[in-house]
Coordinates of C-alpha atoms in Angstrom, one line a residue:
M431 CA 7.9 -19.5 -54.6
H432 CA 7.8 -21.5 -58.0
G433 CA 5.6 -22.4 -60.7
F434 CA 5.7 -20.9 -64.2
I435 CA 5.9 -17.7 -66.0
A436 CA 5.3 -16.8 -69.4
Q437 CA 6.1 -13.6 -71.2
I438 CA 4.8 -12.6 -74.5
S439 CA 6.0 -9.6 -76.5
L440 CA 3.0 -8.2 -78.3
K441 CA 4.9 -6.0 -80.9
E442 CA 8.2 -7.7 -81.8
N443 CA 10.0 -11.2 -81.4
I444 CA 11.3 -11.7 -77.8
Q445 CA 15.2 -12.0 -76.9
S446 CA 16.2 -14.6 -74.3
F447 CA 15.5 -13.5 -71.0
E448 CA 16.5 -14.1 -67.1
F449 CA 13.9 -15.0 -65.0
E450 CA 14.6 -14.4 -61.2
W451 CA 12.8 -16.9 -58.9
K452 CA 12.9 -16.7 -55.2
P453 CA 15.9 -19.2 -53.4
L454 CA 14.7 -22.1 -51.9
F455 CA 14.3 -22.7 -48.6
D456 CA 16.7 -25.3 -47.0
F457 CA 14.2 -27.9 -46.0
Q458 CA 12.9 -28.0 -49.7
S459 CA 13.7 -30.8 -52.0
P460 CA 15.8 -29.7 -55.6
H461 CA 13.7 -28.1 -58.2
I462 CA 14.6 -27.9 -61.5
K463 CA 14.3 -25.4 -64.4
R464 CA 13.1 -26.0 -68.2
T465 CA 12.5 -23.1 -71.0
F466 CA 10.4 -22.7 -73.9
I467 CA 11.3 -19.8 -76.5
E468 CA 10.1 -19.3 -79.7
Q469 CA 8.9 -16.2 -81.6
N470 CA 7.7 -13.5 -79.2
V471 CA 7.0 -16.2 -76.4
I472 CA 9.3 -17.3 -73.9
S473 CA 8.5 -19.4 -70.7
E474 CA 10.0 -20.7 -67.8
Q475 CA 8.9 -23.3 -65.2
F476 CA 10.9 -23.5 -61.6
T477 CA 9.4 -26.7 -60.2
S478 CA 10.0 -29.5 -57.8
E479 CA 11.0 -32.8 -59.4
K480 CA 8.1 -34.5 -57.6
F481 CA 5.1 -35.7 -60.1
L482 CA 7.1 -34.0 -62.6
S483 CA 5.9 -36.3 -65.3
E484 CA 2.4 -34.9 -64.5
K485 CA 3.2 -31.3 -64.7
L486 CA 2.4 -30.7 -68.5
W487 CA 5.4 -29.4 -70.5
L488 CA 4.5 -29.9 -74.2
D489 CA 5.7 -28.0 -77.3
T490 CA 4.2 -29.2 -80.3
K491 CA 3.3 -27.7 -83.6
D492 CA 0.2 -26.5 -82.6
F493 CA 0.3 -25.8 -79.3
F494 CA 2.9 -25.1 -76.2
I495 CA 1.3 -25.5 -72.8
V496 CA 2.6 -25.7 -69.1
T497 CA 1.2 -26.7 -66.0
E498 CA 1.9 -26.4 -62.1
G499 CA 0.5 -29.0 -59.8
L500 CA -1.5 -31.8 -60.4
I501 CA -4.1 -32.8 -62.7
I502 CA -5.5 -36.2 -60.8
N503 CA -7.8 -37.2 -63.0
I504 CA -5.4 -37.3 -66.3
D505 CA -6.1 -41.3 -66.6
K506 CA -9.6 -40.9 -66.3
L507 CA -9.5 -38.2 -69.2
H508 CA -7.4 -40.8 -71.3
K509 CA -9.9 -43.6 -71.0
K510 CA -13.1 -41.3 -71.7
Y511 CA -11.3 -39.5 -74.9
K512 CA -9.1 -42.7 -75.7
T513 CA -6.2 -40.9 -76.1
K514 CA -2.6 -42.6 -75.9
N515 CA -0.5 -39.8 -74.5
Y516 CA -1.1 -36.1 -72.9
E517 CA -0.2 -34.5 -76.4
E518 CA -3.3 -36.4 -77.8
L519 CA -5.6 -36.0 -74.8
I520 CA -4.8 -31.8 -74.7
R521 CA -5.0 -31.8 -78.6
T522 CA -8.2 -33.5 -78.2
L523 CA -9.8 -31.1 -75.7
S524 CA -8.4 -27.9 -76.7
D525 CA -9.7 -28.5 -80.2
N526 CA -13.2 -29.1 -78.8
N527 CA -13.7 -26.2 -76.0
E528 CA -11.9 -23.1 -75.3
S529 CA -12.2 -23.7 -71.3
F530 CA -10.8 -27.5 -71.6
F531 CA -9.4 -27.3 -68.4
N532 CA -13.0 -27.6 -67.1
E533 CA -12.3 -31.1 -67.1
F534 CA -9.6 -31.1 -64.9
R535 CA -9.7 -31.9 -61.4
G536 CA -7.0 -31.1 -58.9
N537 CA -4.8 -28.2 -57.7
F538 CA -3.5 -27.0 -61.1
V539 CA -2.8 -23.9 -63.0
G540 CA -1.5 -23.7 -66.5
F541 CA -0.9 -21.5 -69.5
Y542 CA -1.9 -22.7 -73.0
W543 CA -0.3 -20.9 -76.1
N544 CA -2.4 -21.8 -79.6
K545 CA 0.1 -21.3 -82.4
K546 CA -2.7 -21.9 -85.0
N547 CA -4.6 -18.7 -84.3
H548 CA -2.1 -17.2 -82.1
S549 CA -4.0 -16.9 -79.1
F550 CA -2.8 -17.2 -75.7
I551 CA -4.9 -18.7 -72.3
A552 CA -3.8 -18.8 -68.9
F553 CA -6.2 -20.3 -66.4
N554 CA -6.7 -21.1 -62.5
N555 CA -8.5 -24.0 -61.0
H556 CA -12.2 -23.9 -60.0
T557 CA -11.4 -22.9 -56.3
G558 CA -8.0 -20.9 -56.8
T559 CA -6.0 -23.1 -54.7
K560 CA -2.9 -22.1 -56.9
K561 CA -1.9 -18.4 -57.4
L562 CA -1.9 -16.7 -61.0
F563 CA -1.0 -13.4 -61.8
Y564 CA -1.0 -11.1 -64.9
Y565 CA 0.3 -7.9 -66.6
H566 CA -1.3 -6.5 -69.9
S567 CA 0.0 -3.4 -71.8
S568 CA 0.2 -2.5 -75.5
D569 CA 3.5 -4.2 -75.7
Y570 CA 3.6 -7.0 -73.0
L571 CA 1.2 -9.6 -71.9
I572 CA 2.8 -11.4 -68.9
F573 CA 1.2 -14.7 -66.7
S574 CA 3.0 -15.9 -63.4
T575 CA 2.3 -18.1 -60.7
D576 CA 4.7 -15.9 -58.8
L577 CA 4.2 -12.1 -57.8
Y578 CA 8.0 -11.8 -57.0
T579 CA 9.0 -13.3 -60.3
L580 CA 6.5 -11.1 -62.4
S581 CA 7.4 -7.9 -60.5
K582 CA 11.3 -8.3 -61.2
S583 CA 10.3 -9.2 -65.1
L584 CA 8.8 -5.4 -64.9
E585 CA 11.7 -4.0 -63.6
N586 CA 14.0 -5.5 -65.9
L587 CA 11.5 -4.7 -68.9
H588 CA 11.6 -1.1 -67.5
L589 CA 7.9 -1.5 -66.9
K590 CA 6.0 1.0 -64.5
K591 CA 4.7 -0.7 -61.5
T592 CA 3.3 1.2 -58.4
L593 CA 2.0 0.5 -55.0
D594 CA -1.9 -0.1 -54.9
I595 CA -3.4 2.0 -52.3
N596 CA -6.7 0.6 -52.4
A597 CA -5.1 -2.9 -52.1
S598 CA -2.8 -2.3 -49.1
Y599 CA -6.1 -0.8 -47.2
L600 CA -7.6 -4.2 -48.0
L601 CA -4.7 -6.0 -46.4
L602 CA -5.1 -3.5 -43.3
T603 CA -9.0 -4.3 -43.3
S604 CA -9.7 -7.9 -44.6
G605 CA -6.3 -9.2 -44.0
F606 CA -6.2 -10.5 -47.4
M607 CA -6.5 -9.1 -50.9
Q608 CA -10.2 -9.6 -52.4
D609 CA -11.3 -9.8 -56.2
N610 CA -8.5 -9.5 -58.5
Y611 CA -6.3 -7.1 -56.4
T612 CA -2.6 -7.6 -55.9
L613 CA -0.4 -5.0 -54.2
I614 CA 0.8 -3.8 -57.4
K615 CA -1.3 -1.9 -59.2
E616 CA -0.4 -2.8 -63.0
V617 CA -0.6 -6.4 -61.9
K618 CA -4.2 -8.5 -61.4
Q619 CA -5.1 -12.2 -60.0
I620 CA -6.9 -14.6 -62.1
T621 CA -9.0 -16.1 -59.5
A622 CA -11.2 -19.2 -58.5
G623 CA -12.9 -20.6 -61.8
K624 CA -11.6 -17.9 -64.3
Y625 CA -9.0 -17.7 -67.3
A626 CA -7.9 -15.1 -69.0
D627 CA -7.8 -15.2 -72.8
C628 CA -5.6 -13.0 -75.6
S629 CA -6.2 -12.8 -79.4
N630 CA -5.0 -10.1 -81.4
S631 CA -3.4 -8.4 -78.2
L632 CA -6.9 -8.1 -76.8
L633 CA -7.2 -9.9 -73.4
S634 CA -10.5 -10.7 -71.8
I635 CA -11.2 -12.4 -68.3
K636 CA -13.6 -15.3 -68.8
S637 CA -15.3 -17.6 -66.3
Y638 CA -15.8 -20.9 -66.9
F639 CA -17.0 -22.2 -63.2
N640 CA -19.3 -20.1 -60.7
L641 CA -21.2 -21.3 -58.0
E642 CA -23.5 -18.8 -58.7
K643 CA -25.4 -20.7 -61.4
I644 CA -26.2 -23.4 -59.1
H645 CA -29.4 -23.4 -57.8
D646 CA -31.0 -25.3 -54.4
N647 CA -32.0 -28.9 -55.3
N648 CA -35.0 -30.7 -54.0
D649 CA -33.3 -33.4 -52.8
S650 CA -34.4 -35.3 -49.7
V651 CA -32.3 -35.4 -46.6
D652 CA -31.5 -39.1 -46.8
D653 CA -30.6 -38.6 -50.6
I654 CA -28.4 -35.3 -50.0
I655 CA -26.7 -37.4 -46.9
K656 CA -25.9 -40.5 -49.7
N657 CA -24.9 -37.9 -52.6
L658 CA -22.6 -36.2 -50.2
D659 CA -21.1 -39.3 -49.0
D660 CA -20.7 -40.6 -52.5
I661 CA -19.0 -37.8 -54.1
F662 CA -16.8 -37.4 -51.3
E663 CA -15.7 -41.0 -51.4
K664 CA -15.0 -40.8 -55.2
S665 CA -12.9 -37.5 -54.1
I666 CA -10.9 -39.3 -51.7
Q667 CA -10.3 -42.2 -54.3
M668 CA -9.1 -39.6 -56.8
E669 CA -6.6 -38.1 -54.9
Y670 CA -5.0 -41.1 -53.1
T671 CA -5.1 -43.4 -55.5
F672 CA -3.4 -40.8 -57.9
E673 CA -0.7 -40.5 -55.5
K674 CA -0.4 -44.6 -54.8
K675 CA 0.9 -45.2 -58.4
Y676 CA 4.2 -43.3 -57.4
H677 CA 4.8 -45.1 -54.4
Y678 CA 4.6 -41.8 -52.4
T679 CA 3.5 -41.6 -48.5
P680 CA 0.6 -39.5 -48.2
L681 CA 0.7 -36.6 -45.4
T682 CA -2.8 -36.2 -44.2
T683 CA -3.2 -32.8 -41.7
L684 CA -5.4 -33.7 -38.6
S685 CA -6.6 -31.4 -35.9
G686 CA -9.7 -31.4 -33.6
G687 CA -11.6 -30.3 -36.3
L688 CA -14.4 -32.4 -38.2
D689 CA -12.5 -31.6 -41.9
S690 CA -9.6 -33.2 -41.4
R691 CA -10.9 -36.4 -39.6
M692 CA -13.2 -37.3 -42.5
V693 CA -10.4 -36.9 -45.1
A694 CA -8.0 -39.4 -43.0
L695 CA -10.7 -41.6 -41.4
M696 CA -12.6 -42.0 -44.9
A697 CA -9.3 -42.6 -46.6
N698 CA -8.4 -45.4 -44.0
D699 CA -11.8 -46.9 -44.4
Q700 CA -11.1 -47.0 -48.2
N701 CA -7.6 -49.2 -47.3
Y702 CA -5.3 -46.1 -48.0
R703 CA -3.5 -47.4 -44.8
N704 CA 0.4 -45.9 -45.4
Q705 CA -1.2 -42.3 -44.4
V706 CA 0.9 -40.7 -42.1
L707 CA -0.8 -38.1 -40.1
F708 CA -0.2 -34.5 -39.5
N709 CA -0.5 -32.2 -36.6
F710 CA 0.5 -28.9 -35.2
S711 CA -0.7 -26.9 -32.6
V712 CA 0.3 -25.5 -29.0
K713 CA 1.5 -28.1 -27.0
G714 CA -1.5 -29.7 -24.5
Y715 CA -4.5 -27.7 -27.0
A716 CA -7.3 -29.9 -27.6
D717 CA -6.1 -30.0 -31.5
E718 CA -3.1 -31.7 -30.3
V719 CA -5.0 -33.8 -27.6
I720 CA -7.9 -34.9 -29.9
A721 CA -5.7 -35.7 -32.7
K722 CA -3.4 -37.9 -30.9
E723 CA -6.4 -39.6 -29.7
I724 CA -8.0 -40.2 -33.0
A725 CA -4.4 -41.6 -34.5
N726 CA -4.0 -44.2 -31.4
A727 CA -7.4 -45.2 -31.9
Y728 CA -6.9 -46.1 -35.5
N729 CA -3.4 -47.1 -34.8
M730 CA -2.3 -44.5 -37.3
P731 CA 1.4 -43.0 -37.3
L732 CA 1.2 -38.9 -36.4
I733 CA 3.7 -36.6 -36.7
Q734 CA 2.8 -33.7 -34.0
V735 CA 4.6 -30.3 -34.1
S736 CA 4.3 -28.2 -31.2
L737 CA 3.9 -24.6 -32.4
T738 CA 5.8 -21.8 -30.7
S739 CA 5.9 -17.9 -30.9
D740 CA 8.9 -18.3 -33.6
G741 CA 5.8 -18.0 -36.0
L742 CA 5.4 -14.4 -35.3
L743 CA 9.2 -13.8 -36.1
A744 CA 9.3 -15.0 -39.2
I745 CA 7.9 -12.0 -41.2
D746 CA 9.8 -12.2 -44.3
D747 CA 10.2 -15.6 -44.9
V748 CA 6.0 -16.0 -44.4
V749 CA 5.5 -13.0 -46.8
A750 CA 8.0 -14.1 -49.4
V751 CA 5.7 -17.3 -49.7
N752 CA 2.3 -15.3 -50.4
D753 CA 3.5 -12.0 -51.8
G754 CA 1.7 -10.2 -49.2
L755 CA -1.8 -11.5 -50.2
T756 CA -2.9 -12.6 -46.4
V757 CA -1.5 -11.4 -43.2
Y758 CA 1.5 -13.3 -41.9
S759 CA 0.1 -14.3 -38.6
A760 CA -3.0 -15.9 -39.9
I761 CA -0.7 -18.6 -41.7
G762 CA 2.8 -18.6 -40.0
H763 CA 1.9 -21.5 -37.8
V764 CA 1.8 -23.5 -41.2
F765 CA 5.3 -22.2 -42.1
E766 CA 6.9 -22.9 -38.8
A767 CA 5.2 -26.5 -38.8
I768 CA 6.4 -27.6 -42.1
K769 CA 10.0 -26.7 -41.6
G770 CA 10.2 -30.1 -39.2
V771 CA 8.8 -32.2 -41.6
S772 CA 11.2 -34.4 -44.0
D773 CA 9.9 -34.4 -47.4
T774 CA 11.6 -37.1 -49.2
Q775 CA 8.8 -39.7 -49.4
I776 CA 6.1 -37.2 -49.2
G777 CA 3.7 -37.0 -52.3
I778 CA 0.7 -34.8 -51.7
V779 CA -0.4 -33.0 -48.1
H780 CA -4.1 -34.0 -47.9
T781 CA -6.0 -31.5 -46.0
G782 CA -9.4 -31.0 -45.2
I783 CA -9.5 -27.2 -46.0
L784 CA -12.7 -25.2 -46.0
G785 CA -15.1 -28.5 -45.5
D786 CA -17.1 -26.5 -42.7
A787 CA -17.2 -23.1 -44.9
I788 CA -18.6 -25.7 -47.7
L789 CA -21.0 -27.5 -45.4
G790 CA -22.5 -24.2 -44.0
S791 CA -20.2 -22.1 -41.2
Y792 CA -20.5 -19.2 -43.6
L793 CA -24.5 -18.8 -42.8
S794 CA -25.4 -16.3 -40.7
K795 CA -29.0 -17.2 -40.9
K796 CA -31.3 -20.2 -42.3
K797 CA -32.2 -18.1 -45.6
E798 CA -30.2 -16.0 -47.9
V799 CA -29.0 -12.6 -46.7
K800 CA -26.7 -10.3 -48.6
P801 CA -23.2 -9.8 -47.7
K802 CA -21.7 -6.9 -45.2
I803 CA -18.6 -5.1 -45.8
T804 CA -18.0 -6.3 -42.2
D805 CA -18.2 -9.8 -43.3
G806 CA -14.8 -11.7 -42.4
L807 CA -12.8 -8.5 -41.4
F808 CA -9.4 -8.9 -39.4
S809 CA -9.7 -5.5 -38.3
T810 CA -12.3 -2.5 -38.9
G811 CA -9.4 0.1 -37.3
L812 CA -9.6 1.5 -41.1
L813 CA -12.6 0.3 -42.2
S814 CA -13.5 3.9 -43.2
K815 CA -10.6 4.2 -45.7
A816 CA -11.6 0.6 -47.3
A817 CA -15.3 0.7 -47.3
S818 CA -15.8 2.2 -50.8
I819 CA -13.9 -0.9 -52.1
L820 CA -15.4 -3.3 -50.0
E821 CA -18.8 -2.0 -51.1
K822 CA -18.0 -2.3 -54.8
S823 CA -16.8 -6.1 -53.7
I824 CA -19.8 -7.3 -52.3
S825 CA -22.2 -5.9 -54.9
R826 CA -21.0 -8.6 -57.1
Y827 CA -22.6 -11.3 -55.0
Q828 CA -26.2 -12.2 -54.9
N829 CA -25.5 -13.7 -50.9
E830 CA -23.1 -13.8 -48.1
E831 CA -22.1 -17.4 -49.0
L832 CA -21.1 -16.6 -52.1
Y833 CA -19.1 -13.4 -51.3
K834 CA -17.3 -15.3 -48.2
L835 CA -16.3 -18.4 -50.5
Y836 CA -15.2 -16.3 -53.1
N837 CA -13.0 -13.5 -51.2
R838 CA -12.3 -14.9 -47.6
A839 CA -12.2 -18.9 -48.5
F840 CA -10.7 -19.0 -51.9
L841 CA -8.5 -15.9 -51.6
G842 CA -7.7 -15.9 -48.3
I843 CA -7.8 -19.3 -46.5
N844 CA -6.4 -21.6 -49.8
T845 CA -3.1 -19.5 -49.6
G846 CA -2.2 -22.1 -47.0
F847 CA -1.9 -24.1 -49.9
L848 CA 1.3 -22.1 -50.7
Y849 CA 2.9 -23.3 -47.8
F850 CA 2.0 -27.1 -48.0
D851 CA 3.4 -26.9 -51.7
L852 CA 6.8 -26.1 -50.3
I853 CA 6.9 -29.8 -49.4
A854 CA 4.9 -31.6 -51.4
E855 CA 1.8 -31.3 -54.0
T856 CA -1.7 -30.4 -52.3
S857 CA -5.4 -30.9 -52.5
S858 CA -8.5 -31.3 -50.5
P859 CA -11.5 -33.5 -51.4
F860 CA -13.9 -30.5 -50.1
L861 CA -12.7 -28.3 -52.9
N862 CA -13.2 -30.9 -55.6
P863 CA -15.7 -29.1 -57.9
D864 CA -18.1 -32.2 -58.1
F865 CA -18.4 -32.0 -54.4
I866 CA -18.6 -28.3 -53.8
S867 CA -21.0 -27.7 -56.6
Y868 CA -23.5 -30.3 -54.7
A869 CA -22.8 -28.8 -51.3
Y870 CA -23.5 -25.5 -52.6
S871 CA -26.8 -26.8 -53.9
I872 CA -28.0 -27.9 -50.4
P873 CA -30.8 -25.7 -49.2
K874 CA -29.4 -23.1 -46.8
K875 CA -31.9 -23.9 -43.9
L876 CA -30.1 -27.2 -44.2
K877 CA -26.9 -26.1 -44.1
Y878 CA -27.1 -23.5 -41.6
R879 CA -25.1 -24.5 -38.2
E880 CA -23.4 -27.4 -40.0
R881 CA -26.7 -29.5 -39.5
I882 CA -26.7 -31.2 -42.6
Y883 CA -22.6 -31.9 -41.9
I884 CA -23.2 -33.8 -38.5
D885 CA -25.9 -35.8 -39.8
W886 CA -24.0 -36.9 -42.9
I887 CA -21.3 -38.0 -40.1
K888 CA -23.5 -39.5 -37.6
K889 CA -25.9 -41.3 -40.2
R890 CA -22.8 -42.7 -42.5
H891 CA -19.8 -42.7 -40.4
P892 CA -21.0 -42.8 -36.6
E893 CA -17.7 -44.1 -35.2
Y894 CA -16.0 -40.8 -36.4
T895 CA -18.1 -39.0 -33.4
R896 CA -16.9 -40.7 -30.3
F897 CA -14.1 -38.2 -30.7
V898 CA -14.7 -34.2 -29.3
W899 CA -14.9 -31.7 -31.9
E900 CA -12.8 -28.9 -30.8
S901 CA -15.1 -26.3 -32.4
I902 CA -18.0 -26.7 -29.7
G903 CA -16.1 -28.3 -26.9
G904 CA -17.9 -31.8 -27.3
K905 CA -18.7 -34.4 -29.3
P906 CA -20.7 -33.6 -32.9
N907 CA -24.2 -33.0 -32.3
N908 CA -27.2 -30.9 -33.7
N909 CA -28.7 -30.8 -30.5
N910 CA -28.7 -27.0 -29.5
L911 CA -29.3 -27.5 -25.7
I912 CA -26.3 -30.3 -25.4
R913 CA -24.0 -27.7 -27.9
I914 CA -24.7 -24.7 -25.1
I915 CA -23.8 -27.5 -22.2
Y916 CA -20.8 -27.8 -24.0
R917 CA -19.7 -24.5 -24.8
L918 CA -20.4 -23.7 -21.0
K919 CA -18.3 -26.5 -20.0
R920 CA -15.2 -25.5 -22.2
A921 CA -15.5 -21.9 -21.0
I922 CA -15.7 -22.9 -17.5
M923 CA -12.4 -25.0 -18.3
K924 CA -10.8 -22.5 -20.0
R925 CA -10.7 -20.3 -16.8
L926 CA -10.0 -22.9 -14.0
P927 CA -6.5 -22.6 -12.6
I928 CA -5.6 -26.3 -13.6
K929 CA -3.9 -27.9 -16.8
N930 CA -6.2 -29.0 -19.3
M931 CA -6.5 -29.4 -22.9
W932 CA -8.8 -26.0 -23.0
R933 CA -6.5 -23.5 -21.3
N934 CA -5.1 -22.1 -24.4
N935 CA -5.8 -21.7 -28.1
M936 CA -4.2 -23.4 -31.4
T937 CA -2.1 -20.1 -32.0
P938 CA -2.7 -17.8 -29.2
E939 CA -0.4 -15.3 -30.9
Q940 CA -1.9 -12.4 -28.4
F941 CA -0.8 -14.3 -25.7
W942 CA 2.6 -14.7 -27.0
Y943 CA 2.8 -11.0 -27.9
D944 CA 1.7 -9.9 -24.5
E945 CA 3.8 -12.3 -22.1
N946 CA 7.3 -12.4 -24.2
P947 CA 8.8 -8.8 -24.5
M948 CA 11.4 -10.3 -26.9
I949 CA 8.4 -10.7 -29.2
K950 CA 7.3 -7.4 -28.8
Q951 CA 10.7 -5.8 -29.3
Y952 CA 11.1 -7.7 -32.4
L953 CA 8.2 -6.4 -34.3
D954 CA 8.6 -3.0 -32.9
N955 CA 11.9 -2.9 -34.3
Y956 CA 10.7 -4.2 -37.7
F957 CA 8.2 -1.7 -37.8
S958 CA 10.6 1.3 -36.9
L959 CA 12.8 0.2 -39.4
H960 CA 10.6 -0.2 -42.4
I961 CA 7.9 2.1 -41.8
S962 CA 9.9 4.8 -43.7
D963 CA 9.7 3.0 -46.8
I964 CA 6.3 3.8 -48.0
A965 CA 7.4 7.4 -47.4
F966 CA 5.6 8.5 -50.9
E967 CA 2.3 8.0 -49.3
P968 CA 2.0 9.9 -46.1
K969 CA -2.1 9.1 -45.3
L970 CA -0.8 5.5 -45.7
I971 CA 2.1 5.9 -43.4
N972 CA -0.3 7.5 -40.6
D973 CA -2.7 5.1 -40.7
M974 CA -0.3 2.0 -40.5
T975 CA 1.5 4.0 -37.6
Q976 CA -2.2 4.3 -36.0
L977 CA -3.2 0.8 -36.4
Y978 CA 0.2 -0.5 -35.4
Y979 CA 0.2 1.0 -32.0
D980 CA -3.4 1.1 -31.2
G981 CA -4.1 -2.2 -32.5
N982 CA -4.4 -5.7 -31.1
I983 CA -1.7 -8.3 -32.4
T984 CA -3.5 -9.2 -35.6
E985 CA -3.7 -5.6 -36.8
K986 CA 0.1 -5.3 -36.0
T987 CA 0.7 -8.1 -37.9
Q988 CA -1.2 -6.8 -41.0
V989 CA 0.8 -3.7 -40.8
L990 CA 4.2 -5.6 -40.9
T991 CA 2.8 -7.8 -43.6
L992 CA 2.3 -4.6 -45.9
L993 CA 6.0 -3.5 -44.8
S994 CA 7.5 -6.6 -45.5
A995 CA 5.5 -6.9 -49.1
Y996 CA 6.5 -3.5 -50.4
K997 CA 10.4 -4.7 -49.4
L998 CA 9.8 -7.9 -51.2
L999 CA 7.7 -6.3 -54.3
F1000 CA 9.6 -2.9 -54.7
K1001 CA 13.1 -2.7 -53.0

């Protein structure tokens, strides 16, 4: 929806160019544009005025750089290198290291032009919490944080763009893009921990941060718990201290899970007492009840948004934010929730995204196992059409944890940041590269079923365990028998004809679809209206039609996501 675009003409000087950005939603704060034109390069940034002075926009005789998002350790880097301002810092970093951004921490993405040797670099952050796309031909090189804006630039330059059929089948099976795919065949993603380097018109994609290079540590369990706590505490401090100097209000998400609880309560323990907690769930479900109990126990203000079926109807709005990278039903509830939040005083939305995955929930066994093509799929209905793509994808990863982290997590779940980015900047201490690196080094036998996670909380923060953990239906515990009892009790409560916090789900899309004829009619009408748009690919149309009419609500919304994205990017 916002960010930057950099367009480079590889053969001649560039002329003035009008970029097309998506319109803001009515709940968003004002944005500004700033434009840079020199020789064969034009760059434009469309961004919120929040933290504007922290978003790099530097034009010097030696380089130009633009960043989107926040580099939350920038003050620490100034002290380390004894620099006075951003220009001096970037010059010092870039002169010493091509991948200088490896030292950055935060939710950032950027473009750097070295004017001395006329080379270009575009970089994503360590875990891909921002999106970055690129197009490369003999005539043009384009980088953009927004696929729609890049797509429109291709049209204006009269450059070819086509629907990627392989990517379409990824969306219809995985529910998200994998590897470097986008729905535009000519456009790819720069994914987590990677950057693009272009010199003499030759483009190469390089890696500067890769969990695959990290080996198991030999630390004792006590040392692991201490190290996890120390690194996490520093990550919390980095986020909240950065925000504090601007006097913004921290908005911290809170659910019935452990991840958001760890962020909110550890920040509170470190005396960041001006947090406002944010919970969104179906009214009366465990996520809402547990969040309210935690907020009351710590006397912390809580914004609670009760989710409704409206998130299923906002097809085009939800897809406009993620450009069809992820099935809209998996994230529509976040879009619905943030619309009701006033963003005037909010600086950063702090989340616990992916804490459980980083600490073991992606492990199916105690030992290392190879990934399977069915890992993390939303649908297997068209698996035969995507099998070869998925086989090629899993061959790049040595184990299931890496495969799931780099695809399901960084490319799928991380798109949730795009929605919080509509009202503020965003961060998760679990995704600090220092924390995730150490967490990945913990032997799998200790992370299996999140055992080390529970041990960490019980040993260092036992007071957090007095609240129910929604995932198991009881208080955090590593005793297998107790967990079985919890789950059995929850299963019984779900079936009892009485009102209780287990009677529903956080987002019961299938229930909404089955029980509300208006929802069914709206989705069916949307499908009928737009399925003919992809008339040039009859096999794909047939597969989409079969999946829509035979599939569950998730499979239906996978089809609708593709239709909406096609309309957005190609019509």
